[in-house]
PDB file of C-alpha atoms and ligand atoms in Angstrom:
ATOM      1  CA  MET L  23      84.688  82.396  98.826  1.00 98.00           C
ATOM      2  CA  THR L  24      85.994  85.627  97.339  1.00 98.00           C
ATOM      3  CA  GLY L  25      87.864  85.431  94.032  1.00 98.00           C
ATOM      4  CA  GLY L  26      86.447  81.976  93.421  1.00 98.00           C
ATOM      5  CA  ASN L  27      86.516  81.986  89.643  1.00 98.00           C
ATOM      6  CA  ARG L  28      90.075  80.740  89.165  1.00 98.00           C
ATOM      7  CA  GLY L  29      93.327  79.714  90.813  1.00 98.00           C
ATOM      8  CA  ILE L  30      93.391  78.702  94.457  1.00 98.00           C
ATOM      9  CA  GLY L  31      89.896  80.088  95.075  1.00 98.00           C
ATOM     10  CA  LEU L  32      88.273  77.842  92.480  1.00 98.00           C
ATOM     11  CA  GLU L  33      90.109  74.802  93.824  1.00 98.00           C
ATOM     12  CA  VAL L  34      88.984  75.553  97.398  1.00 99.00           C
ATOM     13  CA  CYS L  35      85.372  75.837  96.129  1.00 98.00           C
ATOM     14  CA  ARG L  36      85.808  72.450  94.452  1.00 98.00           C
ATOM     15  CA  GLN L  37      87.214  70.770  97.561  1.00 98.00           C
ATOM     16  CA  LEU L  38      84.607  72.236  99.924  1.00 98.00           C
ATOM     17  CA  SER L  39      81.820  71.296  97.532  1.00 98.00           C
ATOM     18  CA  ARG L  40      83.138  67.722  97.372  1.00 98.00           C
ATOM     19  CA  ARG L  41      82.799  67.694 101.169  1.00 98.00           C
ATOM     20  CA  LYS L  42      79.088  68.500 100.675  1.00 98.00           C
ATOM     21  CA  LEU L  43      79.319  72.024 102.025  1.00 98.00           C
ATOM     22  CA  ARG L  44      76.991  74.573 100.398  1.00 98.00           C
ATOM     23  CA  VAL L  45      79.512  76.748  98.600  1.00 98.00           C
ATOM     24  CA  ILE L  46      78.965  80.300  97.400  1.00 98.00           C
ATOM     25  CA  LEU L  47      81.505  81.035  94.705  1.00 98.00           C
ATOM     26  CA  THR L  48      81.878  84.765  94.276  1.00 99.00           C
ATOM     27  CA  ALA L  49      83.705  86.680  91.576  1.00 98.00           C
ATOM     28  CA  ARG L  50      83.958  90.294  90.488  1.00 98.00           C
ATOM     29  CA  ASP L  51      83.173  89.406  86.886  1.00 98.00           C
ATOM     30  CA  GLU L  52      79.832  87.730  86.265  1.00 98.00           C
ATOM     31  CA  ALA L  53      80.862  85.865  83.084  1.00 98.00           C
ATOM     32  CA  HIS L  54      84.006  84.472  84.716  1.00 98.00           C
ATOM     33  CA  GLY L  55      82.088  83.483  87.833  1.00 98.00           C
ATOM     34  CA  ARG L  56      79.376  81.724  85.824  1.00 98.00           C
ATOM     35  CA  GLU L  57      82.056  79.964  83.790  1.00 98.00           C
ATOM     36  CA  ALA L  58      83.676  78.643  86.978  1.00 98.00           C
ATOM     37  CA  GLN L  59      80.256  77.574  88.295  1.00 98.00           C
ATOM     38  CA  ALA L  60      79.619  75.696  85.024  1.00 98.00           C
ATOM     39  CA  LYS L  61      83.024  74.036  85.216  1.00 98.00           C
ATOM     40  CA  LEU L  62      82.209  72.685  88.677  1.00 98.00           C
ATOM     41  CA  LYS L  63      78.754  71.634  87.484  1.00 98.00           C
ATOM     42  CA  SER L  64      80.439  69.556  84.768  1.00 98.00           C
ATOM     43  CA  GLU L  65      82.168  67.762  87.648  1.00 98.00           C
ATOM     44  CA  GLN L  66      78.773  67.158  89.325  1.00 98.00           C
ATOM     45  CA  LEU L  67      79.417  69.880  91.903  1.00 98.00           C
ATOM     46  CA  GLU L  68      76.670  72.435  92.556  1.00 98.00           C
ATOM     47  CA  VAL L  69      77.732  75.837  93.842  1.00 98.00           C
ATOM     48  CA  ARG L  70      75.873  79.120  94.038  1.00 98.00           C
ATOM     49  CA  PHE L  71      77.357  82.071  92.188  1.00 98.00           C
ATOM     50  CA  GLU L  72      77.303  85.621  93.547  1.00 98.00           C
ATOM     51  CA  LEU L  73      78.788  88.770  92.093  1.00 98.00           C
ATOM     52  CA  LEU L  74      81.228  90.314  94.585  1.00 98.00           C
ATOM     53  CA  ASP L  75      84.006  92.800  94.018  1.00 98.00           C
ATOM     54  CA  VAL L  76      85.906  93.014  97.299  1.00 98.00           C
ATOM     55  CA  SER L  77      87.236  96.457  96.449  1.00 98.00           C
ATOM     56  CA  SER L  78      83.703  97.874  96.606  1.00 98.00           C
ATOM     57  CA  ARG L  79      81.832  98.160  99.913  1.00 98.00           C
ATOM     58  CA  GLU L  80      78.628  98.566  97.912  1.00 98.00           C
ATOM     59  CA  SER L  81      79.257  95.307  96.060  1.00 98.00           C
ATOM     60  CA  ILE L  82      79.848  93.469  99.362  1.00 98.00           C
ATOM     61  CA  ALA L  83      76.704  95.005 100.877  1.00 98.00           C
ATOM     62  CA  ARG L  84      74.584  94.063  97.846  1.00 98.00           C
ATOM     63  CA  CYS L  85      75.876  90.489  97.964  1.00 98.00           C
ATOM     64  CA  ALA L  86      75.061  90.261 101.684  1.00 98.00           C
ATOM     65  CA  GLN L  87      71.558  91.638 101.028  1.00 98.00           C
ATOM     66  CA  ARG L  88      70.872  89.031  98.338  1.00 98.00           C
ATOM     67  CA  LEU L  89      72.000  86.249 100.682  1.00 98.00           C
ATOM     68  CA  THR L  90      69.884  87.589 103.545  1.00 98.00           C
ATOM     69  CA  ALA L  91      66.871  87.820 101.213  1.00 98.00           C
ATOM     70  CA  ASP L  92      67.364  84.133 100.431  1.00 98.00           C
ATOM     71  CA  ARG L  93      67.806  83.339 104.159  1.00 98.00           C
ATOM     72  CA  ILE L  94      71.377  82.209 103.669  1.00 98.00           C
ATOM     73  CA  GLU L  95      73.720  82.538 106.632  1.00 98.00           C
ATOM     74  CA  VAL L  96      77.440  82.569 105.987  1.00 98.00           C
ATOM     75  CA  ASP L  97      79.201  80.203 108.393  1.00 98.00           C
ATOM     76  CA  ILE L  98      82.523  80.092 106.561  1.00 98.00           C
ATOM     77  CA  LEU L  99      84.167  83.088 104.946  1.00 99.00           C
ATOM     78  CA  ILE L 100      87.284  82.704 102.831  1.00 99.00           C
ATOM     79  CA  ASN L 101      88.980  85.960 101.937  1.00 99.00           C
ATOM     80  CA  ASN L 102      90.987  84.722  98.986  1.00 98.00           C
ATOM     81  CA  ALA L 103      90.692  87.488  96.372  1.00 98.00           C
ATOM     82  CA  GLY L 104      94.032  89.119  95.849  1.00 98.00           C
ATOM     83  CA  ILE L 105      96.310  90.973  93.475  1.00 98.00           C
ATOM     84  CA  TYR L 106     100.085  90.895  93.305  1.00 97.00           C
ATOM     85  CA  GLY L 107     102.808  93.313  92.367  1.00 96.00           C
ATOM     86  CA  THR L 108     106.585  93.251  92.420  1.00 94.00           C
ATOM     87  CA  THR L 109     107.332  96.950  92.781  1.00 95.00           C
ATOM     88  CA  THR L 110     108.823  98.520  95.903  1.00 94.00           C
ATOM     89  CA  LEU L 111     106.865 100.896  98.134  1.00 95.00           C
ATOM     90  CA  LEU L 112     108.638 103.940  96.657  1.00 96.00           C
ATOM     91  CA  ASP L 113     108.258 102.760  93.079  1.00 95.00           C
ATOM     92  CA  THR L 114     104.538 102.013  93.246  1.00 97.00           C
ATOM     93  CA  SER L 115     102.097 104.656  92.054  1.00 97.00           C
ATOM     94  CA  PRO L 116      99.501 105.929  94.538  1.00 97.00           C
ATOM     95  CA  LYS L 117      96.789 104.347  92.377  1.00 98.00           C
ATOM     96  CA  ASP L 118      98.436 100.918  92.417  1.00 98.00           C
ATOM     97  CA  THR L 119      99.155 101.201  96.159  1.00 98.00           C
ATOM     98  CA  ASP L 120      95.483 101.989  96.787  1.00 98.00           C
ATOM     99  CA  ALA L 121      94.380  99.046  94.646  1.00 98.00           C
ATOM    100  CA  MET L 122      96.690  96.625  96.458  1.00 98.00           C
ATOM    101  CA  LEU L 123      95.681  97.675  99.958  1.00 98.00           C
ATOM    102  CA  THR L 124      92.002  97.911  99.073  1.00 98.00           C
ATOM    103  CA  THR L 125      91.809  94.479  97.448  1.00 98.00           C
ATOM    104  CA  ASN L 126      94.114  92.499  99.716  1.00 98.00           C
ATOM    105  CA  LEU L 127      93.437  94.162 103.068  1.00 98.00           C
ATOM    106  CA  LEU L 128      90.364  96.381 103.177  1.00 98.00           C
ATOM    107  CA  GLY L 129      88.299  94.009 101.044  1.00 98.00           C
ATOM    108  CA  ALA L 130      88.961  91.238 103.545  1.00 99.00           C
ATOM    109  CA  LEU L 131      88.218  93.570 106.466  1.00 99.00           C
ATOM    110  CA  TRP L 132      84.935  94.728 104.910  1.00 99.00           C
ATOM    111  CA  CYS L 133      83.890  91.114 104.306  1.00 99.00           C
ATOM    112  CA  CYS L 134      84.686  90.288 107.948  1.00 98.00           C
ATOM    113  CA  GLN L 135      82.760  93.345 109.138  1.00 98.00           C
ATOM    114  CA  THR L 136      79.823  92.198 107.015  1.00 98.00           C
ATOM    115  CA  PHE L 137      79.730  88.499 107.830  1.00 98.00           C
ATOM    116  CA  MET L 138      81.478  88.025 111.202  1.00 98.00           C
ATOM    117  CA  PRO L 139      78.794  89.659 113.397  1.00 98.00           C
ATOM    118  CA  GLY L 140      76.305  86.994 112.237  1.00 98.00           C
ATOM    119  CA  MET L 141      78.809  84.284 113.131  1.00 98.00           C
ATOM    120  CA  ASN L 142      79.239  85.818 116.594  1.00 98.00           C
ATOM    121  CA  GLN L 143      75.449  85.881 117.033  1.00 97.00           C
ATOM    122  CA  ARG L 144      75.002  82.276 115.929  1.00 97.00           C
ATOM    123  CA  GLY L 145      78.032  81.081 117.912  1.00 97.00           C
ATOM    124  CA  TYR L 146      79.811  79.408 115.014  1.00 98.00           C
ATOM    125  CA  GLY L 147      82.105  80.579 112.252  1.00 98.00           C
ATOM    126  CA  ARG L 148      85.284  79.913 110.345  1.00 98.00           C
ATOM    127  CA  ILE L 149      87.191  82.696 108.598  1.00 99.00           C
ATOM    128  CA  VAL L 150      90.272  82.117 106.489  1.00 99.00           C
ATOM    129  CA  ASN L 151      92.328  85.059 105.279  1.00 98.00           C
ATOM    130  CA  VAL L 152      94.562  83.927 102.459  1.00 98.00           C
ATOM    131  CA  SER L 153      97.913  85.505 103.158  1.00 98.00           C
ATOM    132  CA  SER L 154     101.458  84.916 101.943  1.00 97.00           C
ATOM    133  CA  GLY L 155     104.954  84.123 103.125  1.00 95.00           C
ATOM    134  CA  LEU L 156     105.739  87.700 102.065  1.00 94.00           C
ATOM    135  CA  GLY L 157     103.354  88.935 104.774  1.00 93.00           C
ATOM    136  CA  SER L 158     106.033  88.438 107.381  1.00 90.00           C
ATOM    137  CA  ILE L 159     107.458  91.165 109.583  1.00 87.00           C
ATOM    138  CA  THR L 160     110.916  89.653 109.192  1.00 82.00           C
ATOM    139  CA  PRO L 161     112.633  91.332 106.221  1.00 69.00           C
ATOM    140  CA  SER L 162     111.386  89.979 102.910  1.00 71.00           C
ATOM    141  CA  PRO L 163     113.246  90.300  99.630  1.00 72.00           C
ATOM    142  CA  ARG L 164     113.322  93.774  98.071  1.00 77.00           C
ATOM    143  CA  GLY L 165     110.296  94.431  95.932  1.00 83.00           C
ATOM    144  CA  SER L 166     106.655  93.434  96.332  1.00 92.00           C
ATOM    145  CA  GLY L 167     106.418  96.260  98.906  1.00 94.00           C
ATOM    146  CA  PRO L 168     102.679  97.056  98.791  1.00 96.00           C
ATOM    147  CA  TYR L 169     101.843  93.341  98.476  1.00 96.00           C
ATOM    148  CA  ALA L 170     103.971  92.419 101.523  1.00 95.00           C
ATOM    149  CA  LEU L 171     102.472  95.328 103.462  1.00 96.00           C
ATOM    150  CA  SER L 172      98.936  94.244 102.593  1.00 97.00           C
ATOM    151  CA  LYS L 173      99.559  90.641 103.689  1.00 97.00           C
ATOM    152  CA  ALA L 174     101.402  91.565 106.928  1.00 96.00           C
ATOM    153  CA  ALA L 175      98.491  93.853 107.787  1.00 98.00           C
ATOM    154  CA  LEU L 176      96.080  91.028 106.917  1.00 98.00           C
ATOM    155  CA  ASN L 177      97.907  88.811 109.421  1.00 98.00           C
ATOM    156  CA  LEU L 178      97.625  91.477 112.120  1.00 98.00           C
ATOM    157  CA  MET L 179      93.966  92.033 111.248  1.00 98.00           C
ATOM    158  CA  THR L 180      93.429  88.315 111.768  1.00 98.00           C
ATOM    159  CA  GLN L 181      94.947  88.494 115.258  1.00 98.00           C
ATOM    160  CA  LEU L 182      92.914  91.572 116.172  1.00 98.00           C
ATOM    161  CA  LEU L 183      89.621  90.142 114.919  1.00 98.00           C
ATOM    162  CA  ALA L 184      90.339  86.881 116.760  1.00 98.00           C
ATOM    163  CA  LYS L 185      89.976  88.878 119.985  1.00 98.00           C
ATOM    164  CA  GLU L 186      86.521  90.022 118.868  1.00 98.00           C
ATOM    165  CA  ALA L 187      85.314  86.488 118.225  1.00 97.00           C
ATOM    166  CA  ARG L 188      82.816  84.919 120.568  1.00 92.00           C
ATOM    167  CA  THR L 189      82.230  81.211 121.237  1.00 90.00           C
ATOM    168  CA  ASP L 190      83.142  78.789 118.437  1.00 96.00           C
ATOM    169  CA  ILE L 191      84.687  81.146 115.907  1.00 98.00           C
ATOM    170  CA  LYS L 192      88.048  80.385 114.352  1.00 98.00           C
ATOM    171  CA  ILE L 193      89.768  83.067 112.314  1.00 98.00           C
ATOM    172  CA  ASN L 194      93.199  82.383 110.867  1.00 98.00           C
ATOM    173  CA  SER L 195      95.401  83.487 108.024  1.00 98.00           C
ATOM    174  CA  VAL L 196      96.968  80.920 105.728  1.00 98.00           C
ATOM    175  CA  ASN L 197     100.059  80.915 103.562  1.00 98.00           C
ATOM    176  CA  PRO L 198      99.232  78.618 100.631  1.00 98.00           C
ATOM    177  CA  GLY L 199     102.882  78.519  99.534  1.00 97.00           C
ATOM    178  CA  TRP L 200     104.055  79.283  96.005  1.00 97.00           C
ATOM    179  CA  VAL L 201     101.321  77.902  93.801  1.00 98.00           C
ATOM    180  CA  LYS L 202     100.919  77.407  90.028  1.00 98.00           C
ATOM    181  CA  THR L 203      98.210  79.937  89.207  1.00 98.00           C
ATOM    182  CA  ARG L 204      98.052  83.049  87.068  1.00 98.00           C
ATOM    183  CA  MET L 205      99.547  84.870  90.066  1.00 98.00           C
ATOM    184  CA  GLY L 206     102.134  82.251  91.003  1.00 97.00           C
ATOM    185  CA  GLY L 207     103.191  81.468  87.417  1.00 97.00           C
ATOM    186  CA  THR L 208     104.056  78.169  85.796  1.00 97.00           C
ATOM    187  CA  GLY L 209     107.375  77.850  87.653  1.00 97.00           C
ATOM    188  CA  ALA L 210     105.711  77.519  91.055  1.00 98.00           C
ATOM    189  CA  PRO L 211     106.387  74.198  92.790  1.00 98.00           C
ATOM    190  CA  ARG L 212     102.892  73.658  94.244  1.00 98.00           C
ATOM    191  CA  SER L 213      99.736  72.544  92.468  1.00 98.00           C
ATOM    192  CA  VAL L 214      96.437  74.308  93.213  1.00 98.00           C
ATOM    193  CA  GLU L 215      95.374  71.188  95.118  1.00 98.00           C
ATOM    194  CA  GLU L 216      98.388  71.576  97.412  1.00 98.00           C
ATOM    195  CA  GLY L 217      97.827  75.325  97.712  1.00 98.00           C
ATOM    196  CA  ALA L 218      94.190  74.786  98.668  1.00 98.00           C
ATOM    197  CA  ASP L 219      94.875  72.123 101.292  1.00 98.00           C
ATOM    198  CA  THR L 220      95.563  74.244 104.402  1.00 98.00           C
ATOM    199  CA  ILE L 221      92.838  76.716 103.430  1.00 99.00           C
ATOM    200  CA  VAL L 222      90.238  73.917 103.307  1.00 98.00           C
ATOM    201  CA  TRP L 223      91.616  72.535 106.572  1.00 98.00           C
ATOM    202  CA  ALA L 224      91.347  75.965 108.260  1.00 98.00           C
ATOM    203  CA  ALA L 225      87.824  76.436 106.882  1.00 98.00           C
ATOM    204  CA  THR L 226      86.651  73.211 108.508  1.00 98.00           C
ATOM    205  CA  LEU L 227      88.541  73.273 111.827  1.00 98.00           C
ATOM    206  CA  PRO L 228      87.063  71.595 114.878  1.00 98.00           C
ATOM    207  CA  ALA L 229      86.246  73.649 117.991  1.00 97.00           C
ATOM    208  CA  ASP L 230      89.681  73.017 119.510  1.00 97.00           C
ATOM    209  CA  GLY L 231      91.528  74.130 116.366  1.00 98.00           C
ATOM    210  CA  PRO L 232      93.920  77.088 116.115  1.00 98.00           C
ATOM    211  CA  HIS L 233      92.537  80.607 116.373  1.00 98.00           C
ATOM    212  CA  GLY L 234      94.115  83.952 115.480  1.00 98.00           C
ATOM    213  CA  GLN L 235      97.111  82.216 113.950  1.00 98.00           C
ATOM    214  CA  PHE L 236      99.170  82.251 110.769  1.00 98.00           C
ATOM    215  CA  LEU L 237      99.003  78.750 109.291  1.00 98.00           C
ATOM    216  CA  GLU L 238     101.143  76.952 106.751  1.00 98.00           C
ATOM    217  CA  ASP L 239     101.025  73.261 105.833  1.00 98.00           C
ATOM    218  CA  ARG L 240      98.402  72.712 108.585  1.00 98.00           C
ATOM    219  CA  LYS L 241     100.764  74.079 111.232  1.00 98.00           C
ATOM    220  CA  ILE L 242     101.049  77.327 113.178  1.00 98.00           C
ATOM    221  CA  ARG L 243     103.917  79.427 111.903  1.00 95.00           C
ATOM    222  CA  SER L 244     105.418  82.584 113.356  1.00 93.00           C
ATOM    223  CA  TRP L 245     105.415  85.570 111.059  1.00 93.00           C
TER     224      TRP L 245
HETATM  225  N1  NAP D 320      99.820  81.714  93.788  1.00 64.29           N
HETATM  226  C1  NAP D 320     100.695  81.886  94.764  1.00 64.29           C
HETATM  227  O1  NAP D 320     101.878  81.464  94.638  1.00 64.29           O
HETATM  228  C2  NAP D 320     100.319  82.570  96.043  1.00 64.29           C
HETATM  229  C3  NAP D 320     101.270  82.629  97.063  1.00 64.29           C
HETATM  230  C4  NAP D 320     100.941  83.234  98.272  1.00 64.29           C
HETATM  231  C5  NAP D 320      99.672  83.755  98.431  1.00 64.29           C
HETATM  232  N2  NAP D 320      98.755  83.705  97.413  1.00 64.29           N
HETATM  233  C6  NAP D 320      97.433  84.298  97.657  1.00 64.29           C
HETATM  234  O2  NAP D 320      96.430  83.384  97.312  1.00 64.29           O
HETATM  235  C7  NAP D 320      95.244  84.078  96.894  1.00 64.29           C
HETATM  236  C8  NAP D 320      94.771  83.500  95.576  1.00 64.29           C
HETATM  237  O3  NAP D 320      95.821  83.663  94.647  1.00 64.29           O
HETATM  238  P1  NAP D 320      95.905  82.882  93.251  1.00 64.29           P
HETATM  239  O4  NAP D 320      97.297  82.411  93.124  1.00 64.29           O
HETATM  240  O5  NAP D 320      94.776  81.942  93.109  1.00 64.29           O
HETATM  241  O6  NAP D 320      95.751  84.148  92.280  1.00 64.29           O
HETATM  242  P2  NAP D 320      95.016  84.334  90.885  1.00 64.29           P
HETATM  243  O7  NAP D 320      95.045  83.083  90.096  1.00 64.29           O
HETATM  244  O8  NAP D 320      95.617  85.564  90.325  1.00 64.29           O
HETATM  245  O9  NAP D 320      93.501  84.607  91.339  1.00 64.29           O
HETATM  246  C9  NAP D 320      93.182  85.757  92.038  1.00 64.29           C
HETATM  247  C10 NAP D 320      91.685  85.791  92.219  1.00 64.29           C
HETATM  248  O10 NAP D 320      91.356  87.005  92.943  1.00 64.29           O
HETATM  249  C11 NAP D 320      90.333  87.646  92.203  1.00 64.29           C
HETATM  250  N3  NAP D 320      90.275  89.087  92.478  1.00 64.29           N
HETATM  251  C12 NAP D 320      91.222  90.027  92.290  1.00 64.29           C
HETATM  252  N4  NAP D 320      90.738  91.237  92.633  1.00 64.29           N
HETATM  253  C13 NAP D 320      89.455  91.050  93.037  1.00 64.29           C
HETATM  254  C14 NAP D 320      88.421  91.895  93.504  1.00 64.29           C
HETATM  255  N5  NAP D 320      88.595  93.229  93.619  1.00 64.29           N
HETATM  256  N6  NAP D 320      87.236  91.352  93.860  1.00 64.29           N
HETATM  257  C15 NAP D 320      87.027  90.023  93.745  1.00 64.29           C
HETATM  258  N7  NAP D 320      87.952  89.159  93.276  1.00 64.29           N
HETATM  259  C16 NAP D 320      89.151  89.679  92.927  1.00 64.29           C
HETATM  260  C17 NAP D 320      90.629  87.337  90.749  1.00 64.29           C
HETATM  261  O11 NAP D 320      89.513  87.634  89.945  1.00 64.29           O
HETATM  262  P3  NAP D 320      89.666  88.008  88.367  1.00 64.29           P
HETATM  263  O12 NAP D 320      89.715  86.698  87.636  1.00 64.29           O
HETATM  264  O13 NAP D 320      88.432  88.805  88.080  1.00 64.29           O
HETATM  265  O14 NAP D 320      90.935  88.792  88.201  1.00 64.29           O
HETATM  266  C18 NAP D 320      90.926  85.852  90.883  1.00 64.29           C
HETATM  267  O15 NAP D 320      89.740  85.123  90.998  1.00 64.29           O
HETATM  268  C19 NAP D 320      95.632  85.554  96.836  1.00 64.29           C
HETATM  269  O16 NAP D 320      95.180  86.220  97.982  1.00 64.29           O
HETATM  270  C20 NAP D 320      97.148  85.513  96.812  1.00 64.29           C
HETATM  271  O17 NAP D 320      97.723  86.695  97.321  1.00 64.29           O
HETATM  272  C21 NAP D 320      99.051  83.119  96.226  1.00 64.29           C
END
């Protein structure tokens, strides 16, 4: 789980851990990650913490090396880490555009490039790319340009990678809906539990489940 220290990511870690899966909660900030790990421990849920900044290929590689050293194979990858912005494409600085595309798109791609080959070799894997309703190719409201671009590209990346999957691999993107988190704000209609639901479902799909799709409320949606 990337960006597992708060919001939807933390809730997905909680729900998967309750299902007795061995969860690796990753975060880009060690103190925040350890805090989230301790919070789950206080709920009798044991998760492993790993430092992982998705915007750094080196950070992803180091995390993968530590897992390999401990003989841990990643069967489920949830690319959840994300940042949001409301500016248009023309009004966003190059630096902020880079940050958005690196975190929301390239970070997810690099994690897939790191962990998906092992899934292909072992013949099993589930990958969930946490997307957004704004990642649609139908016109979205003005604003949030780089964010919408990053999520639409994430949806296409999901479709493309689905074609590179062998045997029992399921890779899908999920729209969690508008969720009450630091990103979604207090006015959002959905709780984190509701936002996490389809992500957890997609992470634990059976062999005949959807593949290469954009999912919302446990259903395939066009985008
Ligand atoms: N909330 C919504 O209404 C909504 C709607 C549609 C889609 N989504 C998507 O759902 C996902 C989770 O969103 P959320 O609402 O839970 O947001 P959030 O509360 O803002 O949490 C975002 C998480 O991503 C982490 N993150 C950001 N940049 C990172 C990086 N470079 N490396 C590792 N982690 C990083 C944050 O870590 P720090 O604590 O260190 O910042 C935090 O853990 C995102 O992909 C978002 O786009 C959310």
